[in-house]
């Protein structure tokens, strides 16, 4: 049972939907997002006053990560850490031949280096929780070779590997790489500029898959929402 969670990138999309789902279950959720106004207006509407602690900032900034750690310290515990915030890179998605080094460096910083740095900061809290979990948001682009998705997909593959190794090194934790599948979000629209993505599932319909995963607590590993939703 999650009582205190930290969800990165909760101003919109899957992070906001997951935060709503966790708050509805009675959890306190520490959240971030770079735009303070958007983060605050998105999360103040959620039920359970005081249960969402907004800490605006950029995950790639070490000072901001320190502020997140301080919020966890004030909360006194952490049972769930969800590395949801992610970068897509340039839109339209460029072929690898056209992916500028600085764009890949930004993808790496946001999708791999920052989640690892935040995990390191928060491990002391997670280790003292009896049933703590760490979740990284994966993608089918981590395991499939889609044209244009090489930069993003490579960082998600690296994040999957960090999750897999963390699961081995921290046997007291559950560490899940979670592939949500396509979702109707700003990021998905940026991946398909000019296309109608309204047929993709709303992120709130994917949240039950992750909650079911957290409830059933299988061994650490990679899980797809599509498989979990079938079971639900
Ligand atoms: N949508 C899909 O179809 C899909 C499919 C597979 C995997 N995923 C993964 O699922 C996760 C959520 O995706 P989404 O579609 O919900 O994305 P989204 O709509 O782009 O939302 C991303 C959230 O992260 C925040 N964020 C981005 N960069 C940040 C940073 N450096 N520091 C702090 N917050 C940051 C954004 O707020 P600010 O902009 O205000 O910072 C926003 O709240 C991502 O990891 C994504 O790769 C998505």
XYZ file of C-alpha atoms and ligand atoms in Angstrom:
280
model
C 0.000 0.000 0.000
C 1.493 3.308 -1.103
C 1.259 6.068 1.474
C 3.891 8.472 0.142
C 4.878 8.653 -3.507
C 7.003 10.888 -5.681
C 5.890 11.216 -9.316
C 8.040 13.297 -11.643
C 6.412 15.247 -14.466
C 2.903 15.446 -13.039
C 1.664 18.686 -14.625
C -0.135 16.817 -17.414
C -0.339 13.525 -19.267
C 0.301 10.220 -17.539
C 2.010 11.783 -14.507
C -1.065 13.867 -13.687
C -3.438 10.920 -14.236
C -1.299 8.687 -12.013
C -1.117 11.348 -9.306
C -4.928 11.582 -9.350
C -5.152 7.800 -9.038
C -2.735 7.661 -6.104
C -4.396 10.563 -4.275
C -7.779 8.863 -4.721
C -6.283 5.884 -2.854
C -5.254 8.110 0.052
C -1.571 8.563 -0.799
C 0.419 11.747 -0.352
C 2.126 12.508 -3.664
C 5.134 14.767 -4.158
C 5.170 16.011 -7.749
C 7.246 18.169 -10.037
C 7.203 19.828 -13.435
C 9.178 22.711 -14.902
C 6.308 25.194 -15.213
C 5.195 26.145 -11.695
C 1.890 27.703 -12.796
C 0.832 24.703 -14.876
C 1.864 22.271 -12.138
C -0.019 24.129 -9.430
C -3.188 24.680 -11.428
C -3.236 21.035 -12.585
C -2.757 19.563 -9.134
C -4.801 21.930 -6.953
C -7.964 20.610 -8.629
C -7.309 17.087 -7.360
C -9.353 15.781 -4.429
C -7.671 15.291 -1.055
C -6.479 18.762 -0.043
C -2.883 18.816 1.119
C -2.141 15.400 -0.303
C -0.308 16.767 -3.346
C 2.978 18.493 -2.594
C 4.077 20.458 -5.656
C 7.804 21.119 -5.980
C 8.260 22.912 -9.306
C 11.575 22.593 -11.079
C 13.618 20.891 -13.748
C 14.666 17.349 -12.994
C 17.987 17.874 -14.733
C 18.884 20.527 -12.143
C 20.718 19.108 -9.103
C 19.354 21.883 -6.872
C 15.799 20.927 -7.809
C 16.526 17.268 -7.099
C 17.754 18.383 -3.675
C 14.427 20.181 -3.152
C 12.582 16.956 -4.002
C 14.719 15.099 -1.468
C 13.920 17.756 1.139
C 10.178 17.315 0.449
C 10.523 13.556 0.956
C 12.443 14.193 4.177
C 9.617 16.446 5.407
C 7.056 13.771 4.477
C 9.095 11.318 6.561
C 8.847 8.345 4.176
C 8.803 7.214 0.565
C 7.177 4.002 -0.689
C 6.949 4.745 -4.396
C 9.197 6.633 -6.801
C 7.896 7.016 -10.365
C 10.296 8.355 -12.979
C 7.590 9.618 -15.310
C 8.982 12.917 -16.658
C 10.569 12.355 -20.020
C 11.833 14.134 -23.097
C 10.976 13.162 -26.677
C 13.625 15.210 -28.460
C 13.122 17.177 -31.672
C 9.764 17.120 -33.447
C 9.310 15.893 -36.139
C 11.418 12.939 -34.971
C 14.716 13.012 -36.866
C 16.545 10.046 -38.354
C 19.782 9.294 -36.468
C 21.759 10.902 -39.294
C 19.970 14.171 -38.476
C 19.910 13.975 -34.662
C 22.081 16.834 -33.344
C 24.489 15.814 -30.551
C 23.087 18.471 -28.205
C 19.559 17.086 -28.709
C 20.730 13.583 -27.808
C 22.638 14.954 -24.805
C 19.425 16.584 -23.585
C 17.487 13.336 -24.046
C 20.147 11.445 -22.093
C 20.206 14.023 -19.307
C 16.413 14.011 -18.867
C 15.577 10.353 -19.498
C 18.598 8.592 -17.986
C 21.037 10.701 -15.958
C 18.467 12.666 -13.934
C 16.361 9.620 -12.947
C 19.521 7.819 -11.820
C 20.694 10.833 -9.803
C 17.266 11.188 -8.166
C 17.119 7.484 -7.391
C 20.504 7.694 -5.664
C 19.276 10.596 -3.522
C 16.103 8.788 -2.496
C 17.350 5.223 -1.983
C 17.940 5.752 1.763
C 14.202 6.532 2.169
C 13.038 3.717 -0.119
C 15.187 1.146 1.690
C 13.439 1.836 4.991
C 9.953 1.297 3.542
C 8.757 -2.315 3.953
C 7.317 -2.537 0.429
C 8.858 0.206 -1.652
C 8.782 0.322 -5.443
C 10.600 2.270 -8.138
C 8.927 2.634 -11.539
C 10.547 3.892 -14.720
C 8.404 4.827 -17.724
C 9.509 2.778 -20.691
C 8.313 2.650 -24.281
C 8.026 0.137 -27.099
C 10.646 2.358 -28.768
C 13.107 0.919 -26.204
C 12.840 -2.521 -27.769
C 11.657 -1.939 -31.367
C 13.520 -0.209 -34.215
C 11.185 2.538 -35.437
C 12.501 5.061 -37.933
C 13.016 8.417 -36.200
C 12.790 6.986 -32.692
C 16.496 6.110 -32.288
C 17.519 8.870 -29.875
C 14.472 8.636 -27.619
C 14.408 4.833 -27.869
C 18.087 4.510 -26.949
C 17.551 6.526 -23.767
C 14.486 4.472 -22.841
C 16.494 1.272 -23.441
C 19.192 2.648 -21.130
C 16.562 3.516 -18.522
C 15.177 -0.048 -18.794
C 18.667 -1.375 -18.104
C 19.123 0.908 -15.085
C 15.814 -0.417 -13.727
C 16.843 -4.039 -14.360
C 20.196 -3.667 -12.620
C 18.703 -1.671 -9.734
C 16.243 -4.519 -9.199
C 19.142 -6.961 -8.854
C 21.231 -4.686 -6.653
C 18.342 -3.714 -4.347
C 16.497 -6.978 -3.647
C 14.429 -5.280 -0.930
C 12.778 -3.046 -3.545
C 10.509 -3.814 -6.465
C 11.821 -2.066 -9.573
C 9.547 -2.005 -12.610
C 10.123 -0.687 -16.121
C 6.551 0.060 -17.199
C 5.606 0.440 -20.867
C 2.300 2.342 -20.931
C 1.651 1.962 -24.657
C 0.401 4.829 -26.802
C -1.423 7.552 -24.870
C -3.185 10.723 -25.984
C -0.781 13.283 -24.488
C 1.210 16.338 -25.501
C 4.309 14.188 -25.984
C 2.447 11.773 -28.260
C 1.086 14.679 -30.311
C 4.634 16.047 -30.691
C 5.731 12.629 -31.957
C 3.022 12.762 -34.632
C 2.809 16.472 -35.524
C -0.217 17.400 -37.574
C -1.811 13.952 -37.092
C -5.060 13.280 -35.292
C -4.091 11.257 -32.197
C -7.537 11.399 -30.589
C -7.980 7.642 -31.058
C -5.134 6.914 -28.612
C -6.202 5.947 -25.069
C -6.454 8.682 -22.452
C -3.669 8.293 -19.862
C -6.244 7.787 -17.090
C -7.226 4.487 -18.736
C -3.642 3.230 -18.357
C -3.313 4.125 -14.661
C -5.220 0.986 -13.485
C -2.528 -1.153 -15.140
C 0.242 0.422 -13.064
C -1.831 0.340 -9.884
C -2.526 -3.368 -10.488
C 1.205 -3.947 -10.925
C 1.961 -2.149 -7.663
C -0.782 -4.078 -5.851
C 0.325 -7.493 -7.069
C 4.053 -6.807 -6.497
C 5.549 -9.410 -8.833
C 9.340 -9.690 -9.017
C 11.217 -6.721 -10.417
C 11.134 -6.584 -14.216
C 9.668 -4.997 -17.355
C 5.892 -4.911 -17.774
C 3.556 -3.717 -20.524
C 0.301 -1.956 -19.665
C -1.459 -3.899 -22.427
C -0.692 -7.218 -20.681
C -1.581 -5.886 -17.239
C -4.882 -4.414 -18.462
C -5.838 -7.784 -19.963
C -5.385 -9.327 -16.531
C -7.328 -6.499 -14.853
N 2.407 9.370 -24.468
C 2.792 8.190 -24.930
O 2.232 7.667 -25.912
C 3.932 7.456 -24.260
C 4.245 6.171 -24.731
C 5.289 5.468 -24.112
C 5.981 6.048 -23.051
N 5.657 7.297 -22.619
C 6.408 7.851 -21.497
O 5.503 8.183 -20.448
C 5.995 9.308 -19.696
C 4.936 10.387 -19.644
O 4.644 10.772 -20.969
P 3.508 11.814 -21.348
O 3.099 11.459 -22.715
O 2.522 11.943 -20.252
O 4.407 13.164 -21.455
P 3.962 14.711 -21.509
O 2.555 14.851 -21.897
O 5.006 15.374 -22.345
O 4.154 15.162 -19.988
C 5.449 15.154 -19.442
C 5.424 15.733 -18.049
O 6.782 15.785 -17.570
C 7.123 17.137 -17.222
N 8.538 17.301 -17.541
C 9.127 17.172 -18.742
N 10.445 17.395 -18.654
C 10.699 17.653 -17.338
C 11.867 17.962 -16.599
N 13.071 18.057 -17.189
N 11.757 18.163 -15.264
C 10.559 18.078 -14.644
N 9.416 17.787 -15.297
C 9.487 17.590 -16.629
C 6.155 18.015 -18.027
O 5.877 19.275 -17.445
P 6.733 20.603 -17.853
O 6.779 20.640 -19.345
O 5.994 21.740 -17.232
O 8.076 20.368 -17.241
C 4.891 17.150 -17.986
O 4.212 17.329 -16.770
C 7.274 9.751 -20.407
O 8.394 9.216 -19.742
C 7.139 9.141 -21.790
O 8.389 8.922 -22.390
C 4.648 8.016 -23.203
